[in-house]
mmCIF file of C-alpha atoms in Angstrom:
data_model
loop_
_atom_site.group_PDB
_atom_site.id
_atom_site.type_symbol
_atom_site.label_atom_id
_atom_site.label_comp_id
_atom_site.label_asym_id
_atom_site.label_seq_id
_atom_site.Cartn_x
_atom_site.Cartn_y
_atom_site.Cartn_z
ATOM 1 C CA MET A 1343 -118.266 -67.060 -52.794
ATOM 2 C CA LEU A 1344 -119.150 -68.278 -56.503
ATOM 3 C CA THR A 1345 -117.177 -67.928 -59.137
ATOM 4 C CA PRO A 1346 -118.524 -65.835 -62.546
ATOM 5 C CA GLU A 1347 -119.519 -69.428 -64.161
ATOM 6 C CA ALA A 1348 -121.119 -70.603 -61.284
ATOM 7 C CA LEU A 1349 -123.197 -68.075 -60.547
ATOM 8 C CA LYS A 1350 -123.722 -67.740 -64.767
ATOM 9 C CA GLU A 1351 -125.070 -71.104 -64.084
ATOM 10 C CA ARG A 1352 -127.645 -71.048 -61.832
ATOM 11 C CA LEU A 1353 -128.644 -67.348 -63.553
ATOM 12 C CA ASP A 1354 -129.368 -69.205 -66.588
ATOM 13 C CA ALA A 1355 -131.700 -71.629 -64.937
ATOM 14 C CA PHE A 1356 -134.099 -68.965 -64.773
ATOM 15 C CA ASP A 1357 -136.475 -68.319 -68.272
ATOM 16 C CA ARG A 1358 -135.797 -64.797 -69.879
ATOM 17 C CA VAL A 1359 -137.703 -63.853 -72.562
ATOM 18 C CA ALA A 1360 -135.248 -61.265 -75.328
ATOM 19 C CA LEU A 1361 -136.092 -57.676 -74.416
ATOM 20 C CA THR A 1362 -132.814 -56.013 -74.228
ATOM 21 C CA HIS A 1363 -129.373 -55.052 -76.043
ATOM 22 C CA LEU A 1364 -127.105 -56.837 -73.675
ATOM 23 C CA PRO A 1365 -124.462 -56.114 -72.270
ATOM 24 C CA THR A 1366 -125.215 -52.191 -72.101
ATOM 25 C CA PRO A 1367 -121.672 -50.407 -72.178
ATOM 26 C CA LEU A 1368 -119.427 -49.605 -69.147
ATOM 27 C CA GLU A 1369 -117.896 -45.667 -69.615
ATOM 28 C CA GLU A 1370 -115.744 -43.690 -68.070
ATOM 29 C CA LEU A 1371 -116.053 -40.492 -67.047
ATOM 30 C CA PRO A 1372 -113.172 -38.370 -67.500
ATOM 31 C CA ALA A 1373 -114.109 -34.935 -67.127
ATOM 32 C CA LEU A 1374 -116.414 -35.692 -64.437
ATOM 33 C CA SER A 1375 -113.350 -37.466 -62.648
ATOM 34 C CA ARG A 1376 -111.079 -34.441 -62.642
ATOM 35 C CA ARG A 1377 -113.306 -32.308 -61.428
ATOM 36 C CA VAL A 1378 -114.606 -34.920 -58.399
ATOM 37 C CA GLY A 1379 -110.446 -35.287 -58.145
ATOM 38 C CA THR A 1380 -109.555 -38.163 -55.987
ATOM 39 C CA LEU A 1381 -111.425 -41.057 -57.663
ATOM 40 C CA SER A 1382 -112.087 -42.813 -60.847
ATOM 41 C CA LEU A 1383 -115.120 -42.494 -61.926
ATOM 42 C CA LEU A 1384 -117.017 -44.744 -64.598
ATOM 43 C CA VAL A 1385 -120.729 -44.889 -65.332
ATOM 44 C CA LYS A 1386 -122.908 -48.402 -66.558
ATOM 45 C CA ARG A 1387 -124.993 -47.708 -68.983
ATOM 46 C CA ASP A 1388 -128.265 -49.032 -68.093
ATOM 47 C CA ASP A 1389 -130.142 -46.586 -69.743
ATOM 48 C CA GLN A 1390 -129.297 -48.326 -72.852
ATOM 49 C CA THR A 1391 -131.208 -51.346 -72.628
ATOM 50 C CA GLY A 1392 -132.994 -50.432 -75.984
ATOM 51 C CA LEU A 1393 -136.934 -51.262 -74.736
ATOM 52 C CA ALA A 1394 -138.744 -47.527 -75.651
ATOM 53 C CA PHE A 1395 -135.938 -45.728 -73.943
ATOM 54 C CA GLY A 1396 -134.117 -48.254 -72.404
ATOM 55 C CA GLY A 1397 -133.464 -48.273 -68.143
ATOM 56 C CA ASN A 1398 -133.262 -50.822 -65.808
ATOM 57 C CA LYS A 1399 -136.873 -52.363 -65.878
ATOM 58 C CA ALA A 1400 -136.330 -53.433 -69.362
ATOM 59 C CA ARG A 1401 -133.732 -56.670 -67.831
ATOM 60 C CA LYS A 1402 -136.117 -57.549 -65.005
ATOM 61 C CA LEU A 1403 -138.981 -57.923 -67.357
ATOM 62 C CA GLU A 1404 -137.084 -60.261 -69.319
ATOM 63 C CA LEU A 1405 -137.966 -62.104 -66.372
ATOM 64 C CA ILE A 1406 -141.116 -60.783 -65.533
ATOM 65 C CA MET A 1407 -142.435 -61.490 -68.997
ATOM 66 C CA ALA A 1408 -141.600 -65.171 -69.323
ATOM 67 C CA ASP A 1409 -143.671 -65.803 -65.826
ATOM 68 C CA ALA A 1410 -145.524 -64.484 -67.186
ATOM 69 C CA LEU A 1411 -146.042 -66.506 -70.085
ATOM 70 C CA ARG A 1412 -145.276 -69.199 -68.353
ATOM 71 C CA GLN A 1413 -148.929 -68.652 -66.279
ATOM 72 C CA GLY A 1414 -150.386 -68.275 -69.879
ATOM 73 C CA ALA A 1415 -151.195 -64.488 -68.967
ATOM 74 C CA ASP A 1416 -152.506 -62.437 -71.962
ATOM 75 C CA THR A 1417 -153.002 -59.465 -69.557
ATOM 76 C CA VAL A 1418 -150.333 -57.729 -67.445
ATOM 77 C CA VAL A 1419 -151.814 -55.393 -64.575
ATOM 78 C CA THR A 1420 -149.465 -52.955 -63.098
ATOM 79 C CA TRP A 1421 -149.239 -49.519 -60.952
ATOM 80 C CA ALA A 1422 -147.114 -46.753 -60.211
ATOM 81 C CA GLY A 1423 -146.315 -43.084 -59.987
ATOM 82 C CA VAL A 1424 -147.860 -41.317 -62.896
ATOM 83 C CA GLN A 1425 -145.020 -40.338 -64.610
ATOM 84 C CA SER A 1426 -143.481 -44.125 -63.868
ATOM 85 C CA ASN A 1427 -140.563 -45.562 -66.056
ATOM 86 C CA TRP A 1428 -141.287 -49.145 -64.939
ATOM 87 C CA CYS A 1429 -145.607 -48.616 -66.159
ATOM 88 C CA ARG A 1430 -143.310 -47.763 -69.723
ATOM 89 C CA GLN A 1431 -141.306 -50.326 -69.884
ATOM 90 C CA THR A 1432 -143.754 -52.780 -68.752
ATOM 91 C CA ALA A 1433 -145.976 -51.656 -71.763
ATOM 92 C CA ALA A 1434 -143.641 -51.737 -74.034
ATOM 93 C CA ALA A 1435 -142.747 -55.543 -72.900
ATOM 94 C CA ALA A 1436 -146.277 -56.255 -73.329
ATOM 95 C CA ALA A 1437 -146.559 -54.546 -76.910
ATOM 96 C CA ARG A 1438 -143.417 -56.628 -77.861
ATOM 97 C CA LEU A 1439 -144.894 -59.758 -76.852
ATOM 98 C CA GLY A 1440 -148.817 -58.975 -77.255
ATOM 99 C CA LEU A 1441 -150.078 -59.460 -74.313
ATOM 100 C CA ARG A 1442 -152.785 -56.197 -73.323
ATOM 101 C CA CYS A 1443 -151.392 -54.196 -71.081
ATOM 102 C CA VAL A 1444 -153.644 -52.095 -67.927
ATOM 103 C CA LEU A 1445 -151.378 -49.478 -66.098
ATOM 104 C CA ILE A 1446 -152.971 -48.235 -62.539
ATOM 105 C CA LEU A 1447 -150.381 -44.965 -62.277
ATOM 106 C CA VAL A 1448 -151.187 -42.666 -59.167
ATOM 107 C CA LYS A 1449 -151.188 -38.863 -59.278
ATOM 108 C CA LYS A 1450 -150.854 -36.383 -56.323
ATOM 109 C CA PRO A 1451 -154.670 -34.554 -56.106
ATOM 110 C CA GLY A 1452 -155.486 -31.773 -57.472
ATOM 111 C CA VAL A 1453 -152.968 -32.230 -60.251
ATOM 112 C CA PRO A 1454 -154.445 -32.209 -64.064
ATOM 113 C CA VAL A 1455 -152.971 -34.949 -65.950
ATOM 114 C CA CYS A 1456 -149.964 -33.682 -68.862
ATOM 115 C CA HIS A 1457 -149.739 -36.384 -71.709
ATOM 116 C CA ASP A 1458 -145.980 -35.393 -71.478
ATOM 117 C CA GLY A 1459 -142.739 -37.752 -70.811
ATOM 118 C CA ASN A 1460 -144.308 -40.986 -69.334
ATOM 119 C CA LEU A 1461 -147.829 -40.745 -69.491
ATOM 120 C CA LEU A 1462 -147.205 -39.641 -73.105
ATOM 121 C CA LEU A 1463 -145.144 -42.996 -74.303
ATOM 122 C CA ASP A 1464 -147.897 -45.661 -72.288
ATOM 123 C CA GLU A 1465 -150.617 -44.217 -74.661
ATOM 124 C CA ILE A 1466 -148.350 -44.889 -77.725
ATOM 125 C CA LEU A 1467 -147.827 -48.190 -76.569
ATOM 126 C CA GLY A 1468 -150.995 -48.971 -76.446
ATOM 127 C CA ALA A 1469 -151.474 -49.619 -73.074
ATOM 128 C CA ASP A 1470 -154.840 -49.041 -71.443
ATOM 129 C CA VAL A 1471 -154.152 -46.299 -68.893
ATOM 130 C CA ARG A 1472 -156.259 -45.452 -65.614
ATOM 131 C CA VAL A 1473 -154.989 -42.380 -63.523
ATOM 132 C CA VAL A 1474 -156.457 -42.551 -59.674
ATOM 133 C CA ASP A 1475 -155.746 -39.907 -57.134
ATOM 134 C CA ALA A 1476 -152.977 -40.419 -54.250
ATOM 135 C CA VAL A 1477 -154.144 -41.002 -50.948
ATOM 136 C CA PRO A 1478 -152.622 -39.015 -48.653
ATOM 137 C CA GLY A 1479 -149.642 -40.890 -46.109
ATOM 138 C CA ARG A 1480 -149.676 -43.894 -48.378
ATOM 139 C CA SER A 1481 -147.279 -45.858 -49.879
ATOM 140 C CA PHE A 1482 -147.272 -47.367 -53.670
ATOM 141 C CA LEU A 1483 -144.641 -49.318 -52.937
ATOM 142 C CA GLU A 1484 -146.601 -52.328 -51.645
ATOM 143 C CA LEU A 1485 -149.354 -54.084 -52.967
ATOM 144 C CA ALA A 1486 -151.472 -53.785 -49.474
ATOM 145 C CA PRO A 1487 -152.321 -50.358 -49.759
ATOM 146 C CA MET A 1488 -152.699 -50.137 -53.078
ATOM 147 C CA ALA A 1489 -155.353 -53.441 -53.240
ATOM 148 C CA ASP A 1490 -158.123 -51.962 -53.265
ATOM 149 C CA LEU A 1491 -157.703 -49.560 -56.373
ATOM 150 C CA VAL A 1492 -155.898 -52.632 -58.192
ATOM 151 C CA GLU A 1493 -157.556 -55.418 -57.023
ATOM 152 C CA PRO A 1494 -160.487 -54.627 -59.205
ATOM 153 C CA VAL A 1495 -159.093 -53.865 -62.374
ATOM 154 C CA VAL A 1496 -157.375 -57.660 -62.114
ATOM 155 C CA GLU A 1497 -161.192 -59.034 -60.630
ATOM 156 C CA GLU A 1498 -162.352 -56.348 -64.496
ATOM 157 C CA GLN A 1499 -159.589 -58.327 -66.749
ATOM 158 C CA ARG A 1500 -161.073 -61.787 -64.989
ATOM 159 C CA ARG A 1501 -164.322 -60.993 -65.405
ATOM 160 C CA ALA A 1502 -164.539 -60.114 -69.091
ATOM 161 C CA GLY A 1503 -162.874 -63.654 -69.833
ATOM 162 C CA ARG A 1504 -158.845 -62.360 -69.750
ATOM 163 C CA THR A 1505 -155.941 -64.087 -67.658
ATOM 164 C CA PRO A 1506 -154.000 -61.462 -66.059
ATOM 165 C CA TYR A 1507 -150.829 -61.279 -64.631
ATOM 166 C CA LEU A 1508 -150.282 -59.204 -61.801
ATOM 167 C CA ALA A 1509 -146.862 -57.534 -61.509
ATOM 168 C CA PRO A 1510 -145.589 -55.664 -58.631
ATOM 169 C CA ILE A 1511 -144.249 -52.210 -58.760
ATOM 170 C CA GLY A 1512 -141.035 -52.018 -60.149
ATOM 171 C CA GLY A 1513 -140.448 -55.875 -60.299
ATOM 172 C CA SER A 1514 -139.569 -55.936 -57.236
ATOM 173 C CA LEU A 1515 -141.632 -57.567 -54.184
ATOM 174 C CA THR A 1516 -142.622 -61.077 -54.658
ATOM 175 C CA GLU A 1517 -146.103 -60.214 -54.335
ATOM 176 C CA GLY A 1518 -148.851 -59.906 -56.970
ATOM 177 C CA SER A 1519 -148.341 -63.392 -59.547
ATOM 178 C CA MET A 1520 -144.559 -63.026 -58.964
ATOM 179 C CA SER A 1521 -143.769 -65.723 -56.660
ATOM 180 C CA ALA A 1522 -139.520 -65.565 -57.126
ATOM 181 C CA PRO A 1523 -137.282 -62.316 -57.120
ATOM 182 C CA LEU A 1524 -137.294 -62.066 -60.643
ATOM 183 C CA GLY A 1525 -136.324 -58.394 -60.092
ATOM 184 C CA ALA A 1526 -133.146 -58.974 -58.166
ATOM 185 C CA LEU A 1527 -132.446 -62.061 -59.964
ATOM 186 C CA ALA A 1528 -131.851 -59.884 -63.060
ATOM 187 C CA TYR A 1529 -129.862 -57.291 -61.572
ATOM 188 C CA VAL A 1530 -127.903 -60.046 -60.377
ATOM 189 C CA ARG A 1531 -127.303 -61.016 -63.278
ATOM 190 C CA ALA A 1532 -126.388 -57.470 -64.243
ATOM 191 C CA PHE A 1533 -123.682 -57.052 -61.388
ATOM 192 C CA LEU A 1534 -121.749 -60.324 -62.729
ATOM 193 C CA GLU A 1535 -121.720 -58.215 -66.606
ATOM 194 C CA LEU A 1536 -120.366 -55.449 -64.881
ATOM 195 C CA TYR A 1537 -117.900 -57.134 -63.219
ATOM 196 C CA LEU A 1538 -117.047 -59.177 -66.308
ATOM 197 C CA GLN A 1539 -116.889 -55.739 -68.231
ATOM 198 C CA ALA A 1540 -114.734 -54.173 -65.562
ATOM 199 C CA ALA A 1541 -111.610 -57.367 -65.005
ATOM 200 C CA GLU A 1542 -111.373 -56.986 -68.839
ATOM 201 C CA ARG A 1543 -109.748 -53.241 -68.264
ATOM 202 C CA GLY A 1544 -108.542 -54.371 -64.935
ATOM 203 C CA VAL A 1545 -110.500 -52.746 -63.015
ATOM 204 C CA ALA A 1546 -111.513 -53.295 -59.596
ATOM 205 C CA VAL A 1547 -114.755 -51.764 -58.818
ATOM 206 C CA ASP A 1548 -115.163 -50.092 -55.074
ATOM 207 C CA ALA A 1549 -118.275 -48.793 -54.876
ATOM 208 C CA VAL A 1550 -121.439 -49.045 -57.044
ATOM 209 C CA VAL A 1551 -123.805 -45.777 -56.750
ATOM 210 C CA HIS A 1552 -126.977 -45.683 -58.127
ATOM 211 C CA ALA A 1553 -130.959 -44.853 -57.238
ATOM 212 C CA THR A 1554 -132.965 -47.047 -54.845
ATOM 213 C CA GLY A 1555 -136.554 -47.029 -54.781
ATOM 214 C CA SER A 1556 -138.642 -50.039 -54.670
ATOM 215 C CA ALA A 1557 -135.275 -52.060 -53.624
ATOM 216 C CA SER A 1558 -134.667 -55.147 -55.904
ATOM 217 C CA THR A 1559 -132.278 -53.372 -58.405
ATOM 218 C CA GLN A 1560 -130.057 -52.891 -55.410
ATOM 219 C CA ALA A 1561 -131.148 -56.441 -53.931
ATOM 220 C CA GLY A 1562 -129.671 -57.622 -56.907
ATOM 221 C CA LEU A 1563 -126.732 -55.810 -56.885
ATOM 222 C CA LEU A 1564 -125.821 -56.561 -53.592
ATOM 223 C CA VAL A 1565 -126.194 -60.289 -54.239
ATOM 224 C CA GLY A 1566 -124.247 -60.590 -56.659
ATOM 225 C CA ALA A 1567 -121.781 -58.637 -55.434
ATOM 226 C CA LYS A 1568 -121.617 -60.702 -52.193
ATOM 227 C CA LEU A 1569 -121.072 -63.885 -53.984
ATOM 228 C CA VAL A 1570 -118.348 -62.663 -56.538
ATOM 229 C CA ALA A 1571 -116.798 -59.821 -55.145
ATOM 230 C CA PRO A 1572 -117.440 -58.511 -51.623
ATOM 231 C CA ALA A 1573 -115.347 -55.907 -51.450
ATOM 232 C CA THR A 1574 -117.637 -53.782 -53.691
ATOM 233 C CA ARG A 1575 -119.893 -51.671 -51.698
ATOM 234 C CA ILE A 1576 -123.419 -51.318 -52.884
ATOM 235 C CA VAL A 1577 -124.689 -47.723 -52.337
ATOM 236 C CA GLY A 1578 -128.573 -46.986 -52.943
ATOM 237 C CA ILE A 1579 -129.551 -43.469 -53.101
ATOM 238 C CA SER A 1580 -133.458 -43.187 -51.969
ATOM 239 C CA VAL A 1581 -135.183 -41.655 -54.119
ATOM 240 C CA ALA A 1582 -138.472 -42.731 -52.555
ATOM 241 C CA ALA A 1583 -139.098 -43.190 -48.905
ATOM 242 C CA ASP A 1584 -136.993 -43.360 -45.523
ATOM 243 C CA ARG A 1585 -133.366 -45.236 -45.055
ATOM 244 C CA LYS A 1586 -135.677 -47.745 -42.416
ATOM 245 C CA THR A 1587 -138.218 -48.568 -45.076
ATOM 246 C CA VAL A 1588 -135.772 -49.327 -48.192
ATOM 247 C CA ALA A 1589 -133.540 -51.080 -46.679
ATOM 248 C CA GLY A 1590 -136.218 -53.282 -44.968
ATOM 249 C CA TYR A 1591 -137.189 -54.025 -48.631
ATOM 250 C CA VAL A 1592 -133.420 -54.616 -49.715
ATOM 251 C CA GLU A 1593 -132.592 -57.087 -46.883
ATOM 252 C CA ALA A 1594 -136.000 -59.260 -47.572
ATOM 253 C CA ILE A 1595 -135.572 -59.408 -51.003
ATOM 254 C CA ALA A 1596 -131.752 -60.134 -50.924
ATOM 255 C CA GLY A 1597 -132.730 -62.630 -48.919
ATOM 256 C CA GLN A 1598 -135.157 -64.369 -51.273
ATOM 257 C CA THR A 1599 -132.683 -63.654 -53.533
ATOM 258 C CA LEU A 1600 -129.853 -65.766 -52.306
ATOM 259 C CA ALA A 1601 -132.719 -68.384 -51.543
ATOM 260 C CA ALA A 1602 -133.256 -68.634 -55.608
ATOM 261 C CA LEU A 1603 -130.019 -68.904 -56.137
ATOM 262 C CA GLY A 1604 -129.434 -72.203 -54.264
ATOM 263 C CA VAL A 1605 -127.172 -70.243 -51.084
ATOM 264 C CA GLN A 1606 -128.131 -70.303 -47.773
ATOM 265 C CA GLY A 1607 -128.014 -67.276 -45.648
ATOM 266 C CA GLY A 1608 -128.841 -63.826 -45.982
ATOM 267 C CA VAL A 1609 -126.854 -60.321 -46.341
ATOM 268 C CA ASP A 1610 -125.369 -58.687 -43.310
ATOM 269 C CA ALA A 1611 -127.460 -55.676 -41.905
ATOM 270 C CA GLY A 1612 -124.044 -53.063 -42.617
ATOM 271 C CA ASP A 1613 -123.517 -53.900 -46.154
ATOM 272 C CA VAL A 1614 -127.422 -52.354 -46.881
ATOM 273 C CA ILE A 1615 -125.642 -48.903 -47.000
ATOM 274 C CA VAL A 1616 -129.244 -46.523 -47.939
ATOM 275 C CA LEU A 1617 -128.690 -43.064 -47.710
ATOM 276 C CA ASP A 1618 -131.736 -41.232 -47.639
ATOM 277 C CA GLU A 1619 -130.573 -37.324 -46.636
ATOM 278 C CA TYR A 1620 -130.914 -36.574 -50.656
ATOM 279 C CA LEU A 1621 -134.609 -37.708 -50.867
ATOM 280 C CA ALA A 1622 -134.846 -33.772 -49.572
ATOM 281 C CA GLU A 1623 -138.498 -32.934 -50.041
ATOM 282 C CA GLY A 1624 -139.631 -35.923 -50.891
ATOM 283 C CA TYR A 1625 -139.924 -38.616 -54.276
ATOM 284 C CA GLY A 1626 -140.097 -36.428 -57.700
ATOM 285 C CA VAL A 1627 -139.595 -33.363 -56.282
ATOM 286 C CA LEU A 1628 -136.988 -31.118 -57.871
ATOM 287 C CA ASN A 1629 -134.281 -28.951 -56.277
ATOM 288 C CA ASP A 1630 -131.275 -27.309 -56.900
ATOM 289 C CA PRO A 1631 -128.386 -30.330 -56.200
ATOM 290 C CA VAL A 1632 -130.769 -32.343 -58.379
ATOM 291 C CA ARG A 1633 -130.967 -29.603 -61.267
ATOM 292 C CA ASN A 1634 -127.130 -28.715 -60.984
ATOM 293 C CA ALA A 1635 -126.065 -32.812 -61.268
ATOM 294 C CA VAL A 1636 -128.160 -33.077 -64.418
ATOM 295 C CA SER A 1637 -126.841 -29.699 -66.088
ATOM 296 C CA LEU A 1638 -123.466 -31.228 -65.146
ATOM 297 C CA MET A 1639 -123.393 -34.369 -66.389
ATOM 298 C CA ALA A 1640 -124.849 -33.376 -69.732
ATOM 299 C CA ARG A 1641 -122.539 -30.545 -70.047
ATOM 300 C CA GLU A 1642 -119.431 -32.496 -68.960
ATOM 301 C CA GLU A 1643 -119.793 -35.770 -70.092
ATOM 302 C CA GLY A 1644 -123.022 -35.021 -72.611
ATOM 303 C CA ILE A 1645 -125.131 -38.031 -71.113
ATOM 304 C CA LEU A 1646 -128.966 -36.826 -69.794
ATOM 305 C CA LEU A 1647 -129.943 -38.267 -66.313
ATOM 306 C CA ASP A 1648 -133.669 -37.280 -65.204
ATOM 307 C CA PRO A 1649 -135.128 -35.538 -62.462
ATOM 308 C CA VAL A 1650 -136.489 -38.305 -60.649
ATOM 309 C CA TYR A 1651 -133.905 -41.101 -60.332
ATOM 310 C CA THR A 1652 -130.538 -40.655 -61.556
ATOM 311 C CA GLY A 1653 -130.074 -37.634 -61.119
ATOM 312 C CA LYS A 1654 -130.618 -37.149 -57.618
ATOM 313 C CA ALA A 1655 -128.901 -40.297 -57.584
ATOM 314 C CA MET A 1656 -125.964 -38.642 -58.797
ATOM 315 C CA ALA A 1657 -126.427 -35.077 -57.006
ATOM 316 C CA GLY A 1658 -125.913 -38.108 -53.734
ATOM 317 C CA LEU A 1659 -122.478 -39.040 -55.254
ATOM 318 C CA LEU A 1660 -121.572 -35.468 -55.930
ATOM 319 C CA ASP A 1661 -121.957 -34.889 -52.667
ATOM 320 C CA LEU A 1662 -120.560 -37.996 -51.238
ATOM 321 C CA ALA A 1663 -117.101 -37.640 -53.285
ATOM 322 C CA GLY A 1664 -116.940 -33.996 -51.858
ATOM 323 C CA ARG A 1665 -117.082 -35.212 -47.775
ATOM 324 C CA GLY A 1666 -114.771 -38.062 -48.318
ATOM 325 C CA PHE A 1667 -117.466 -41.017 -48.017
ATOM 326 C CA PHE A 1668 -114.658 -42.954 -50.429
ATOM 327 C CA ARG A 1669 -111.242 -43.726 -50.286
ATOM 328 C CA GLU A 1670 -109.072 -41.279 -53.027
ATOM 329 C CA GLY A 1671 -108.370 -43.481 -55.464
ATOM 330 C CA GLU A 1672 -111.393 -45.574 -55.756
ATOM 331 C CA SER A 1673 -113.111 -46.776 -58.952
ATOM 332 C CA VAL A 1674 -116.750 -45.653 -58.419
ATOM 333 C CA VAL A 1675 -119.372 -47.262 -60.898
ATOM 334 C CA PHE A 1676 -122.426 -44.626 -61.261
ATOM 335 C CA LEU A 1677 -125.357 -46.994 -62.672
ATOM 336 C CA HIS A 1678 -127.271 -45.269 -65.014
ATOM 337 C CA THR A 1679 -131.175 -46.687 -64.919
ATOM 338 C CA GLY A 1680 -133.147 -44.981 -67.262
ATOM 339 C CA GLY A 1681 -135.518 -42.491 -66.980
ATOM 340 C CA THR A 1682 -135.185 -39.876 -69.813
ATOM 341 C CA PRO A 1683 -138.227 -39.378 -70.867
ATOM 342 C CA ALA A 1684 -139.232 -37.579 -67.237
ATOM 343 C CA LEU A 1685 -136.966 -34.689 -68.506
ATOM 344 C CA PHE A 1686 -139.698 -33.357 -70.609
ATOM 345 C CA PRO A 1687 -142.590 -32.504 -67.886
ATOM 346 C CA TYR A 1688 -140.268 -30.948 -65.162
ATOM 347 C CA ARG A 1689 -138.687 -28.356 -68.615
ATOM 348 C CA GLU A 1690 -139.741 -25.459 -66.190
ATOM 349 C CA GLY A 1691 -138.074 -26.706 -63.161
ATOM 350 C CA LEU A 1692 -134.987 -27.522 -64.809
ATOM 351 C CA LEU A 1693 -134.736 -24.686 -66.855
ATOM 352 C CA SER A 1694 -135.885 -22.201 -63.977
ATOM 353 C CA GLY A 1695 -132.255 -22.509 -63.156
ATOM 354 C CA SER A 1696 -130.214 -22.297 -65.707
#
């Protein structure tokens, strides 16, 4: 373990550029707590980080963009799904810093491109958007399966006389131009921020529940908890892949993050809690539990979730609470990772169940 002061000192050794409004609020969820009945629920509002509608990627981009500038980059290249929050905030960060941004966005074959939600914002932010069809059965969470689509774009930028920085999806895996777990380090700092906010209220956080995809948010939270509050469980609700895949990413990134902080060892496999039963029909597929969670949070607490990430994570939290996953009286924090622009492309599905 480390003291909060010692952990902050180690985190401060990594360069950052200012892109966010921190600290984000930690708020109680009184109506939802009453509905659940047995828990004290709070929400960490990382939807309010302040960069192009906010979201968790803004924290990561503070370190990643500092790394890009250190390497002399004038262009940032990255990839993700066509309604990616990561790409929207990367485009915003690049615009803020005067860098070009090239986005390779993957869509389902045969589905028309609709300039709505995050894709509309990508265009408004001035990104060079390349929409490509997904290859069935191919994951886009790692660079290797996407190399034939991504690397030619990087080389194209070099031939044009530019200096590209290839940022991995979600700022998560140490690949492309990123040689340190910068995304996860940002969420070590976020956990420390949450820990100190809760301590000021006299609250010991028993669990943090969040949507987990490319895994660096969960890895960072897990490392932060390990170092200053080992009794806090970090519960990831998978929105993108099966448990084995996501847990493997979390363990690997957490180990790299501990090493980057000068801490020996890794995380115990038993501490990596990834639940994939709420993935249901797959990434980005709206279902009744997600629709109900989005509606409930809006109508009970006046807080907007999204149908891809936070709606699925809240559906998971509510189900877990009903099944007795948490002990009575525990304090559980829901990490709101943003993503609200995705509400608009899902308008028909969201309204069909209202």
